[in-house]
mmCIF file with all atom_site columns, C-alpha atoms and ligand atoms in Angstrom:
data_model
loop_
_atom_site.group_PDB
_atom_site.id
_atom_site.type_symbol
_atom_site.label_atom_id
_atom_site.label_alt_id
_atom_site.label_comp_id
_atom_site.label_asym_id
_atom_site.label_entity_id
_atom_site.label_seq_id
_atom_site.pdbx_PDB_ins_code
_atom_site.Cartn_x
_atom_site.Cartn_y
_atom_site.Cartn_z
_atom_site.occupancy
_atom_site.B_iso_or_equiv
_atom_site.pdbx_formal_charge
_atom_site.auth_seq_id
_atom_site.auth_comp_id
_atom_site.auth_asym_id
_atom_site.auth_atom_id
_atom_site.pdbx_PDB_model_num
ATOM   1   C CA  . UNK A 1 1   ? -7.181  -36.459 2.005  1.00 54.00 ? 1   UNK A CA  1
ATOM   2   C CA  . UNK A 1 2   ? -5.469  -33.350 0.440  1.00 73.00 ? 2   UNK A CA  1
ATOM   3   C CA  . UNK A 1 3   ? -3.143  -34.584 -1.371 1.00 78.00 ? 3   UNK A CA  1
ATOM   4   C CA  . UNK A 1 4   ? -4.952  -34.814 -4.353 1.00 88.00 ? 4   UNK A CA  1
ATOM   5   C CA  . UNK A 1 5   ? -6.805  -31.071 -3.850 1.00 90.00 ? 5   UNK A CA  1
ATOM   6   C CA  . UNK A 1 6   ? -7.148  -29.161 -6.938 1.00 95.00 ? 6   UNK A CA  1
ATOM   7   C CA  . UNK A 1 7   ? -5.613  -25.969 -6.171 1.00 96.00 ? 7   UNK A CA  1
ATOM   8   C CA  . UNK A 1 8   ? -5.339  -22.883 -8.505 1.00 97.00 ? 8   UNK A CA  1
ATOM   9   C CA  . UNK A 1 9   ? -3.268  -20.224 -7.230 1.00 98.00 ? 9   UNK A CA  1
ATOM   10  C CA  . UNK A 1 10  ? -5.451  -17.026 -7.070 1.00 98.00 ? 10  UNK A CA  1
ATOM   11  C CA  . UNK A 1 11  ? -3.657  -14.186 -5.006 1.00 98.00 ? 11  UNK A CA  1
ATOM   12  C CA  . UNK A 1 12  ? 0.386   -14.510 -4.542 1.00 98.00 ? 12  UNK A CA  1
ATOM   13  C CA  . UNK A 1 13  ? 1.927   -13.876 -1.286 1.00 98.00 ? 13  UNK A CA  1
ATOM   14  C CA  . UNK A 1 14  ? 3.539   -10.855 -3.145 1.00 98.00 ? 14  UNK A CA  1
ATOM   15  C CA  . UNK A 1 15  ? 0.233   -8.964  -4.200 1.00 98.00 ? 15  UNK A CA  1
ATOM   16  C CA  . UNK A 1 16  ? -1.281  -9.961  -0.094 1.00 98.00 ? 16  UNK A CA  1
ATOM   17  C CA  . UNK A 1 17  ? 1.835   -8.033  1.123  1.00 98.00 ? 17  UNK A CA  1
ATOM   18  C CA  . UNK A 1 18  ? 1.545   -5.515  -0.974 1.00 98.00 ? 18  UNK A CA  1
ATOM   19  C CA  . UNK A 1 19  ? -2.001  -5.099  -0.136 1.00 98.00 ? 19  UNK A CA  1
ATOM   20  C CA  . UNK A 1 20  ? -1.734  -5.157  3.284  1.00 98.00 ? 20  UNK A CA  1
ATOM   21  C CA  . UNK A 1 21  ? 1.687   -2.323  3.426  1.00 98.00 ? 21  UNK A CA  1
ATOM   22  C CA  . UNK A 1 22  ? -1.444  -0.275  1.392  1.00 98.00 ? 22  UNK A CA  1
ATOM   23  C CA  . UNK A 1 23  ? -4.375  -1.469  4.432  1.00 98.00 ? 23  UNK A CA  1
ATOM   24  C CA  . UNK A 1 24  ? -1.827  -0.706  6.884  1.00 98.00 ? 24  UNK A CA  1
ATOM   25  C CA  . UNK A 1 25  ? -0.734  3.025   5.838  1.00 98.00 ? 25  UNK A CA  1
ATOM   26  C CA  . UNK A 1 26  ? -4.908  4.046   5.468  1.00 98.00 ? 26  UNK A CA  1
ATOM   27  C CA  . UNK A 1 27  ? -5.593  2.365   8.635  1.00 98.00 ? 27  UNK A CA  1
ATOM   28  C CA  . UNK A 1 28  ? -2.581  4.023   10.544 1.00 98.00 ? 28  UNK A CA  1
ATOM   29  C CA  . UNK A 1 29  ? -3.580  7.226   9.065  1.00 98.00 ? 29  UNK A CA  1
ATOM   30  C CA  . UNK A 1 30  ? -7.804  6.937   10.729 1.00 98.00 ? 30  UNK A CA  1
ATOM   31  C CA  . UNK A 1 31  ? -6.784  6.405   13.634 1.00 98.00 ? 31  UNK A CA  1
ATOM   32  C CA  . UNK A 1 32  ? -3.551  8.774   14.056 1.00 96.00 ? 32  UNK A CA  1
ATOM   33  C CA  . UNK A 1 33  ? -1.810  7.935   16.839 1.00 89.00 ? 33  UNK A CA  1
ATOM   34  C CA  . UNK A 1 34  ? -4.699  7.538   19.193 1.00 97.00 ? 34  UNK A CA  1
ATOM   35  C CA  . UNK A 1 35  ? -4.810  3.438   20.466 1.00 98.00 ? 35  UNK A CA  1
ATOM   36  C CA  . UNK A 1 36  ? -6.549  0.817   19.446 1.00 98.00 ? 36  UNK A CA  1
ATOM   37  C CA  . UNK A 1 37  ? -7.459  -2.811  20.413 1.00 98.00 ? 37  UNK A CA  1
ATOM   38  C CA  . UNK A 1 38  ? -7.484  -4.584  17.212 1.00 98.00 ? 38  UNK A CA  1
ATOM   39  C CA  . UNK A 1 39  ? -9.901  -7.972  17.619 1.00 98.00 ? 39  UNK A CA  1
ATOM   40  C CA  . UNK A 1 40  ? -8.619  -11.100 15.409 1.00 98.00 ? 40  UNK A CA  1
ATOM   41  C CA  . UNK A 1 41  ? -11.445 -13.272 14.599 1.00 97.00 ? 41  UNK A CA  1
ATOM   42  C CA  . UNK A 1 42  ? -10.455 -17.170 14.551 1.00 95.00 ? 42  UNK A CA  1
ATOM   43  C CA  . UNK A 1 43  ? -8.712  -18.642 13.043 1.00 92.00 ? 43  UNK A CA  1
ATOM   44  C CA  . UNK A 1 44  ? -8.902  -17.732 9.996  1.00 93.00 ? 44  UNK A CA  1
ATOM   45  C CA  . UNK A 1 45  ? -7.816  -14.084 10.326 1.00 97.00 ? 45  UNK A CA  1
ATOM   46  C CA  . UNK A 1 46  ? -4.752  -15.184 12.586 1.00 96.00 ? 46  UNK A CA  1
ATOM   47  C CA  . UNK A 1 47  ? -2.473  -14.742 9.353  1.00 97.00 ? 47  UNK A CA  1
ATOM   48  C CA  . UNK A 1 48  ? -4.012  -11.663 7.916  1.00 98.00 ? 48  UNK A CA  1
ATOM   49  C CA  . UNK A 1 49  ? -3.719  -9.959  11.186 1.00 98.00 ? 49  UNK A CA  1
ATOM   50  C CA  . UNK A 1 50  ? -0.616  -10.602 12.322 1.00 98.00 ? 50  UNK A CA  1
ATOM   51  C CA  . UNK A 1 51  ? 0.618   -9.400  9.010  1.00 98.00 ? 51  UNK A CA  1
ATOM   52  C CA  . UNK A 1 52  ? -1.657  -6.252  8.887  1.00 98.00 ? 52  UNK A CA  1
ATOM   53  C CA  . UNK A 1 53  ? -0.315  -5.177  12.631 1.00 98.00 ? 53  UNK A CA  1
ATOM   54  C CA  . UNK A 1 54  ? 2.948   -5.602  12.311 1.00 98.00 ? 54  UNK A CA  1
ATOM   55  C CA  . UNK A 1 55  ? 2.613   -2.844  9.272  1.00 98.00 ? 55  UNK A CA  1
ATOM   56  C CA  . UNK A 1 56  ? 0.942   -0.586  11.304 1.00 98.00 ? 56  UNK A CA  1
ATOM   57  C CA  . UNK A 1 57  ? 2.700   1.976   13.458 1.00 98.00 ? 57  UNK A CA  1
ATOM   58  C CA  . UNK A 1 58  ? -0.983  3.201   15.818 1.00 98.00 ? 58  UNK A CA  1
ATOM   59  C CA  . UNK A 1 59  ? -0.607  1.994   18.930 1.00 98.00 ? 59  UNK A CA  1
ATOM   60  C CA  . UNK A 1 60  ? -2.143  -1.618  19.538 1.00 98.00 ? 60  UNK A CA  1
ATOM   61  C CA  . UNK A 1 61  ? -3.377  -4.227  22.059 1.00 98.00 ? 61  UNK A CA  1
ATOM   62  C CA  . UNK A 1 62  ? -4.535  -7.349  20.083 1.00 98.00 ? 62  UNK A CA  1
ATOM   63  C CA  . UNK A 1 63  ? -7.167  -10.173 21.418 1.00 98.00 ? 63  UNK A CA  1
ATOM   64  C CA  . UNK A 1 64  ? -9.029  -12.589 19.911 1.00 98.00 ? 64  UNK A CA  1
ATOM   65  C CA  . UNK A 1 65  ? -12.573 -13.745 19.321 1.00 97.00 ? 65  UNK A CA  1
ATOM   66  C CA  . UNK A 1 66  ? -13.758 -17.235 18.652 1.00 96.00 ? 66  UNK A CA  1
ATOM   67  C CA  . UNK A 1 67  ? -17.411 -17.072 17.373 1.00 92.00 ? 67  UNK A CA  1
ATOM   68  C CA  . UNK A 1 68  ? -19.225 -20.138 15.086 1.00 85.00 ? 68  UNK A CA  1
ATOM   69  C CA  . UNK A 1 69  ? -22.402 -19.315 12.695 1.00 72.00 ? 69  UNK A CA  1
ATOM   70  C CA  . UNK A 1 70  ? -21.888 -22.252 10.214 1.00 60.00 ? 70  UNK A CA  1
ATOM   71  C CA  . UNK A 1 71  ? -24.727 -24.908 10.746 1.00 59.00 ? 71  UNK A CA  1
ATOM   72  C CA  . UNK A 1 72  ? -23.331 -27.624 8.032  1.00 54.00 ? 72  UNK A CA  1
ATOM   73  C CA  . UNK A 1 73  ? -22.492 -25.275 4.825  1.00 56.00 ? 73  UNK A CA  1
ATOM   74  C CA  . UNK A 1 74  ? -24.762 -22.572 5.065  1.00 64.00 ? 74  UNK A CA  1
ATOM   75  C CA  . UNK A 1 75  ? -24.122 -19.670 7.557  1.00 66.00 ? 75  UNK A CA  1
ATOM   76  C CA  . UNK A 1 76  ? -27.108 -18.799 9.809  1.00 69.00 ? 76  UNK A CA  1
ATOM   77  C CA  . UNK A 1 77  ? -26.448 -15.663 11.377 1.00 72.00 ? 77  UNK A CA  1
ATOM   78  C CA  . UNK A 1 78  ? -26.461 -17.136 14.999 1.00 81.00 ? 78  UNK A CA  1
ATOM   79  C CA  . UNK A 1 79  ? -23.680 -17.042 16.438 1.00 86.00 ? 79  UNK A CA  1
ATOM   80  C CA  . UNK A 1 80  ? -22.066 -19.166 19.458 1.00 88.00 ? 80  UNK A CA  1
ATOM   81  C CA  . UNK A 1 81  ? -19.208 -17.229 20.894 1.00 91.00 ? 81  UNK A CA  1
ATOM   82  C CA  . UNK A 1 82  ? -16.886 -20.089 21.923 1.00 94.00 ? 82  UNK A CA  1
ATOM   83  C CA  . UNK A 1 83  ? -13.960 -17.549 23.497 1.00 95.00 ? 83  UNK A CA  1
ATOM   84  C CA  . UNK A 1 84  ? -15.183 -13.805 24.585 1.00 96.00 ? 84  UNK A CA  1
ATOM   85  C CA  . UNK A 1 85  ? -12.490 -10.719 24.455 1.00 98.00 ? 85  UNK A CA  1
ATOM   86  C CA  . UNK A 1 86  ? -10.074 -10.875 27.697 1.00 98.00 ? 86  UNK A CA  1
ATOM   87  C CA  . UNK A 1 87  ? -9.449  -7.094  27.198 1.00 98.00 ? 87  UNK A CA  1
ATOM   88  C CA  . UNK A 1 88  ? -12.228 -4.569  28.580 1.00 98.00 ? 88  UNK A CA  1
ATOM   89  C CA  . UNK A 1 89  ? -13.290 -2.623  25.220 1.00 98.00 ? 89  UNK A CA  1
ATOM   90  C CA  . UNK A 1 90  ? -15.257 -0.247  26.722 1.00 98.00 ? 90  UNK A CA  1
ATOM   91  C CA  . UNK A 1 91  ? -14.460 3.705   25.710 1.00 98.00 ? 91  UNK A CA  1
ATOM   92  C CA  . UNK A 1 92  ? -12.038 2.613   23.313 1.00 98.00 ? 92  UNK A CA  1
ATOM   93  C CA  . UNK A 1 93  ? -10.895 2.340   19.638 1.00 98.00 ? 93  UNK A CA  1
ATOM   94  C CA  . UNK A 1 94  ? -11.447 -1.372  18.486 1.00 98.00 ? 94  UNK A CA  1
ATOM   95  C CA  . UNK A 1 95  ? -10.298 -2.743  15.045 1.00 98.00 ? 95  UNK A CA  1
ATOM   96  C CA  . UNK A 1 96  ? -12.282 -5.878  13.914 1.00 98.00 ? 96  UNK A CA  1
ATOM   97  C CA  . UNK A 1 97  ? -9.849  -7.848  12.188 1.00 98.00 ? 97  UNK A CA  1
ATOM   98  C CA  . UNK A 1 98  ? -11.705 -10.503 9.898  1.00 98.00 ? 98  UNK A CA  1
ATOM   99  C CA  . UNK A 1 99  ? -10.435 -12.975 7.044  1.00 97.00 ? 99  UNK A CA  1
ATOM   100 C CA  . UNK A 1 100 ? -13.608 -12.901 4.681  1.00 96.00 ? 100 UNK A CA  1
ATOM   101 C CA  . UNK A 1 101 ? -16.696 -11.383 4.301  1.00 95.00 ? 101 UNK A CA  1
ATOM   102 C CA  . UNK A 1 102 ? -19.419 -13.651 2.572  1.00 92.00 ? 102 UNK A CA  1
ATOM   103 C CA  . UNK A 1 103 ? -23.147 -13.414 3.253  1.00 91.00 ? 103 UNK A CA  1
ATOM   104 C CA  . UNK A 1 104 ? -22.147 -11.247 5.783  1.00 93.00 ? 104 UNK A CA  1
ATOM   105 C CA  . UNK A 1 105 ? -24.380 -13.029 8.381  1.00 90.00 ? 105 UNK A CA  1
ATOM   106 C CA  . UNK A 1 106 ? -21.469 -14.142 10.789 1.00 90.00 ? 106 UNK A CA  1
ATOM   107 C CA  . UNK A 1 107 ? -19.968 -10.718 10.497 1.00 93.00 ? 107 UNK A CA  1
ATOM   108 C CA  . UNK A 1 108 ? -23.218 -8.903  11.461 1.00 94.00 ? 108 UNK A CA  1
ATOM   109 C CA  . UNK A 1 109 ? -23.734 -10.690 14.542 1.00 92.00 ? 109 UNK A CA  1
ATOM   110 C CA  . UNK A 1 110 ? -19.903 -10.554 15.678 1.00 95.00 ? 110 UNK A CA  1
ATOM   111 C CA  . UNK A 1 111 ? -20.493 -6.730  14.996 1.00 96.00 ? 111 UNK A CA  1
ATOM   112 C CA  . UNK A 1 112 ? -23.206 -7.018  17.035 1.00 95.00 ? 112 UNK A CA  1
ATOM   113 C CA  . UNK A 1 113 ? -21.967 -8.630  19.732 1.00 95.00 ? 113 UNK A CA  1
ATOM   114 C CA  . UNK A 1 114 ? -18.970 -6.400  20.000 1.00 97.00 ? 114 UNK A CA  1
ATOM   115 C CA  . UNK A 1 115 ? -20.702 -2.920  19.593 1.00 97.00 ? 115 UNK A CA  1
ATOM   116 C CA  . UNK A 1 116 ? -22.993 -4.599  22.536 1.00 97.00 ? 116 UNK A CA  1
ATOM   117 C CA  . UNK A 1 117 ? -19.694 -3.513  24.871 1.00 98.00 ? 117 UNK A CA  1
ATOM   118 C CA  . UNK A 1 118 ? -20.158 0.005   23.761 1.00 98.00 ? 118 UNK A CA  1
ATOM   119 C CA  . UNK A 1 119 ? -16.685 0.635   22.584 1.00 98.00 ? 119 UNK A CA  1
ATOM   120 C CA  . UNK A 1 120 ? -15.452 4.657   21.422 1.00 98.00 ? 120 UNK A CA  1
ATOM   121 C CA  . UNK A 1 121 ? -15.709 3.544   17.883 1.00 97.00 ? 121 UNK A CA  1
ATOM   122 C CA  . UNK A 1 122 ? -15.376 0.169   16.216 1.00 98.00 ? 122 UNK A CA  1
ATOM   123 C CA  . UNK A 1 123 ? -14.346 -0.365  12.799 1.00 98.00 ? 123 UNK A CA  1
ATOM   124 C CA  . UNK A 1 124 ? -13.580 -3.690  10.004 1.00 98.00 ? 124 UNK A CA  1
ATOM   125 C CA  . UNK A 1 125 ? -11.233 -4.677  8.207  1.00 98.00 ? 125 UNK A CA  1
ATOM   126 C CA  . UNK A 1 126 ? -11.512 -7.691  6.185  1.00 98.00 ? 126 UNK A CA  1
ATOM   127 C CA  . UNK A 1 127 ? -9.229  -8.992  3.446  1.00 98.00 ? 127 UNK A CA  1
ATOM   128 C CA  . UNK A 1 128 ? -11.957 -10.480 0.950  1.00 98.00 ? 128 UNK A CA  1
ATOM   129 C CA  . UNK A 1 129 ? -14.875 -9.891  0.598  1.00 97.00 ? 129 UNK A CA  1
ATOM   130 C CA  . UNK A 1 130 ? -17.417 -11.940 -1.820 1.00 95.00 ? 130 UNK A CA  1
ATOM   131 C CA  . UNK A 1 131 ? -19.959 -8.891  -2.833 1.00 92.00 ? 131 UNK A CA  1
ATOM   132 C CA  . UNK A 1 132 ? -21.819 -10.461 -4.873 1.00 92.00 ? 132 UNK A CA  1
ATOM   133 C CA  . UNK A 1 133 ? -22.800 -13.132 -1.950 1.00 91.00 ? 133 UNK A CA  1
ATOM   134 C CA  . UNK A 1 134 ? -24.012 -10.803 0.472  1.00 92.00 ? 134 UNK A CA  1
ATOM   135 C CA  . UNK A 1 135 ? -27.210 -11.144 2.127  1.00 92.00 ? 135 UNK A CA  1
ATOM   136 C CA  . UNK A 1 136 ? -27.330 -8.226  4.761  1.00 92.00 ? 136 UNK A CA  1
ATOM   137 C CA  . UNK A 1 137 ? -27.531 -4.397  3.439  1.00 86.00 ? 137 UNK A CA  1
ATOM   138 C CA  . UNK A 1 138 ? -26.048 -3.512  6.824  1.00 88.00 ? 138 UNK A CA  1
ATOM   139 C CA  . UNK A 1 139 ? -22.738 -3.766  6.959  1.00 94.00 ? 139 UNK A CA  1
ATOM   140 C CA  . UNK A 1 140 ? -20.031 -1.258  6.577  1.00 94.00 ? 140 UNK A CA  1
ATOM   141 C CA  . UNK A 1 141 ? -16.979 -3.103  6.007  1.00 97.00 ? 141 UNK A CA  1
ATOM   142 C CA  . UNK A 1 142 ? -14.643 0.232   6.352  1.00 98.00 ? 142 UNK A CA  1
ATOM   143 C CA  . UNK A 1 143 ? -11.502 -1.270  4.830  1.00 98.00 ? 143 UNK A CA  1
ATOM   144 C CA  . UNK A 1 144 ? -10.946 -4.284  2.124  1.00 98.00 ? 144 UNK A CA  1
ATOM   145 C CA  . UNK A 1 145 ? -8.194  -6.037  0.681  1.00 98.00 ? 145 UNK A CA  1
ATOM   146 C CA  . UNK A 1 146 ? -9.492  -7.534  -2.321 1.00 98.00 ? 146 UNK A CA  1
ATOM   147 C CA  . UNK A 1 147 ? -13.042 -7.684  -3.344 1.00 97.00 ? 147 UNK A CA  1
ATOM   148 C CA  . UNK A 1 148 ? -13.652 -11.091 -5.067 1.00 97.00 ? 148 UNK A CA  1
ATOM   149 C CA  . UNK A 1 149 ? -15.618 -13.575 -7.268 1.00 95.00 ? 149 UNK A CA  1
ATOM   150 C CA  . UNK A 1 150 ? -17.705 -16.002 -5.781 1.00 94.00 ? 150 UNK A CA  1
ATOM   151 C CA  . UNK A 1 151 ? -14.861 -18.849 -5.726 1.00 94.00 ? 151 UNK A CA  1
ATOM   152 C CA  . UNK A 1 152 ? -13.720 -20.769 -2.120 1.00 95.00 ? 152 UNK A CA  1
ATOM   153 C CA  . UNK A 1 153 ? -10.585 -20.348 -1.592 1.00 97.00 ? 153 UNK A CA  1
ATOM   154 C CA  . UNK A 1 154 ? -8.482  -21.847 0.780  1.00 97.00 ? 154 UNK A CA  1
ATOM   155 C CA  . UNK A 1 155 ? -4.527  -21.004 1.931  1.00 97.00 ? 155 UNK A CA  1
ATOM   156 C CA  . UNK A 1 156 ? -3.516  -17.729 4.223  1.00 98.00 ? 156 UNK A CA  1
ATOM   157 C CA  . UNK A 1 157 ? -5.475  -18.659 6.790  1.00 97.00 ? 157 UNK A CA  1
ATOM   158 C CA  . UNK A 1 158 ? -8.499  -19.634 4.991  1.00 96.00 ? 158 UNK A CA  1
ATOM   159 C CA  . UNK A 1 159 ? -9.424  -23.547 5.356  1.00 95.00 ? 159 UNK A CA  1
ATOM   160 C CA  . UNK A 1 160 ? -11.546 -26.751 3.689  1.00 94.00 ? 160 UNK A CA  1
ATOM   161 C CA  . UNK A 1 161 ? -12.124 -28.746 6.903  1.00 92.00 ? 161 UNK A CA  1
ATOM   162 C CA  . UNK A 1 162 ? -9.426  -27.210 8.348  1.00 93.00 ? 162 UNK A CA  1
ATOM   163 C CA  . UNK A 1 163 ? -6.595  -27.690 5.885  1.00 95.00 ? 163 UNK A CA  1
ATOM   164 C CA  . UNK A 1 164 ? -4.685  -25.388 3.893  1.00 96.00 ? 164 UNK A CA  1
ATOM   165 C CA  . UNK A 1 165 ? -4.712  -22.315 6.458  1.00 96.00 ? 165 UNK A CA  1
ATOM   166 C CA  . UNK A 1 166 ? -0.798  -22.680 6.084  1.00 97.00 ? 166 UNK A CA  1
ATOM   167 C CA  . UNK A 1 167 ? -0.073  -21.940 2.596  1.00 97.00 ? 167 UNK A CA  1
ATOM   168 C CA  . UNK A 1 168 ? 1.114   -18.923 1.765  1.00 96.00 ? 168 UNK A CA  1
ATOM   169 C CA  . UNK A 1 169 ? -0.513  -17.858 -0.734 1.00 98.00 ? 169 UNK A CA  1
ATOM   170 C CA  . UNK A 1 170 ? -4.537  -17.811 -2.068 1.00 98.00 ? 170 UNK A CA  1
ATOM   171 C CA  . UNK A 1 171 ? -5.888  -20.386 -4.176 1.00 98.00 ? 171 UNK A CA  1
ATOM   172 C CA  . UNK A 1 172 ? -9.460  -21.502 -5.472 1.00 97.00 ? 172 UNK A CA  1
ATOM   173 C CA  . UNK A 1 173 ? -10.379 -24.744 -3.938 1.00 96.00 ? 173 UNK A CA  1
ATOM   174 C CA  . UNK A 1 174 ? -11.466 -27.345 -6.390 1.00 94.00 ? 174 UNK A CA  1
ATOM   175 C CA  . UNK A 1 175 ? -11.838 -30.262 -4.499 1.00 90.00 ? 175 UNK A CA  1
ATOM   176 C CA  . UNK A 1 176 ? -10.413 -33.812 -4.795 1.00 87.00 ? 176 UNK A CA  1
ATOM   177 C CA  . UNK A 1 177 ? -8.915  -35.032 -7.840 1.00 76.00 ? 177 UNK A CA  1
HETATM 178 P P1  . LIG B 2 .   ? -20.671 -15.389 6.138  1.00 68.11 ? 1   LIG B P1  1
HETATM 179 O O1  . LIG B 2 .   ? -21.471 -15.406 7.399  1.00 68.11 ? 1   LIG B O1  1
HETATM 180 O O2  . LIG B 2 .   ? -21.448 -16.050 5.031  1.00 68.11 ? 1   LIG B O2  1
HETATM 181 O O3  . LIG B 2 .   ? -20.221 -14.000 5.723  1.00 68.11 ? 1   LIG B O3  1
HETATM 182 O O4  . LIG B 2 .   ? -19.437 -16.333 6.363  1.00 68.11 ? 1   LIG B O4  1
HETATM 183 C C1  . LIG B 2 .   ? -18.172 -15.885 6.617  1.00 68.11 ? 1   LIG B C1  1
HETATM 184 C C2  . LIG B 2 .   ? -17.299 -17.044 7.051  1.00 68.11 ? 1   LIG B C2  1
HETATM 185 O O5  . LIG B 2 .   ? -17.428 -18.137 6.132  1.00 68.11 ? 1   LIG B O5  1
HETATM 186 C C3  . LIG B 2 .   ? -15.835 -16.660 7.016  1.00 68.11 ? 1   LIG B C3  1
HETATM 187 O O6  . LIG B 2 .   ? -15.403 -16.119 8.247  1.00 68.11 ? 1   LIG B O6  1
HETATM 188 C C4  . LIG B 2 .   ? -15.167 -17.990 6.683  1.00 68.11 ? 1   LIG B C4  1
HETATM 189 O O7  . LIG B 2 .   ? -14.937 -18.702 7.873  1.00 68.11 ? 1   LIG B O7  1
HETATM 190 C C5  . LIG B 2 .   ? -16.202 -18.757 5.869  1.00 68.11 ? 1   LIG B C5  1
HETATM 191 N N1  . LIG B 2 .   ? -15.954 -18.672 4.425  1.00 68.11 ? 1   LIG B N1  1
HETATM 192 C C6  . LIG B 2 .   ? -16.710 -18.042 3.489  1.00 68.11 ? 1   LIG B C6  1
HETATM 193 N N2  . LIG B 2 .   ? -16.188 -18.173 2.259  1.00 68.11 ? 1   LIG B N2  1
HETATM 194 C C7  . LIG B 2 .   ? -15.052 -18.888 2.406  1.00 68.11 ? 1   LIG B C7  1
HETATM 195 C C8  . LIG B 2 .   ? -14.039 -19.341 1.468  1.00 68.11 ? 1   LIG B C8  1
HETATM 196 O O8  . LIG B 2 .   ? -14.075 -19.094 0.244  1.00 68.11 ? 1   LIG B O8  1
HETATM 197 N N3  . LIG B 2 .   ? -13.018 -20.054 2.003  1.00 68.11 ? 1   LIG B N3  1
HETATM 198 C C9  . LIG B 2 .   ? -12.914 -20.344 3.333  1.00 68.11 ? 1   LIG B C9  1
HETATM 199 N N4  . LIG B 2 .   ? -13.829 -19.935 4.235  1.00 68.11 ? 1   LIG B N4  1
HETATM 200 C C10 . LIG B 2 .   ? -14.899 -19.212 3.782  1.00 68.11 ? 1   LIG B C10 1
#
């Protein structure tokens, strides 16, 4: 069924790295030295974060959160966490690690949900971020990678149904030829 995908490379692998070396050094430079537990929201933000950490030289435990908003297409806001944190966040740094930020619905309740453990102090990072498609005035995304159009893209990490996450680089989804 992909085969035929119309894909139109967006963001090279090149300009993500680059980005990230650039995420990396700011982050690394908040949090000086003191640790962290940096939280990778699946799947999507399984590439982006493994990338982003191994960049960084603070001091790190990573988990991982499964939460699902999307009710067909549209995000909702309500969140079902399918796989909680394993590692006690309470009284420390934690470092939400997210892929994209759209309406910002999904991201609001994960934030949510998180601060609910009362950690130290929690902070995002996401990679993209759609501005324009943002529905909540609430959210404080404290570092971005790339602030972009309102396109879908799919590859590093970001799917169509699930396909794509693997390719290395950005593109705009177009669907099926
Ligand atoms: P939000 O609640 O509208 O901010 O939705 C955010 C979630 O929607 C992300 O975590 C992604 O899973 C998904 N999403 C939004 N835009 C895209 C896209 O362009 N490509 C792939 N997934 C997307």
């Amino acid at each position: 069924m992909t085969a035929n995908a119309k894909l139109t490379p967006y963001i090279k692998a090149a300009e993500i790295q680059t980005r990230i070396k650039e995420l990396a050094k700011e982050i690394d430079a908040y949090y000086a030295g003191k640790e962290i537990i940096a939280i990778f929201l699946l799947n999507g933000a399984i590439f982006f974060g493994v990338d982003l950490v191994r960049q960084m030289k603070t001091p790190m435990k990573i988990d991982t959160l499964s939460a699902s908003s999307y009710s067909g297409t549209e995000s909702t806001g309500v969140i079902k966490i399918n796989s909680d944190l394993k590692i006690n966040i309470t009284g420390k740094h934690a470092l939400i690690v997210e892929d994209i930020v759209d309406t910002g619905l999904t991201l609001k309740s994960i934030v949510n949900f998180v601060g609910q453990k009362k950690p130290a102090d929690l902070k995002i990072v996401c990679l993209l971020d759609k501005y324009e498609r943002r529905v909540v005035d609430n959210l404080t995304v404290d570092y971005t990678g790339f602030k972009i159009e309102d396109n879908f893209v799919v590859g590093y990490g970001f799917d169509y149904n699930e396909n794509f996450r693997t390719l290395d680089q950005i593109y705009i989804y177009g669907g099926e030829g």
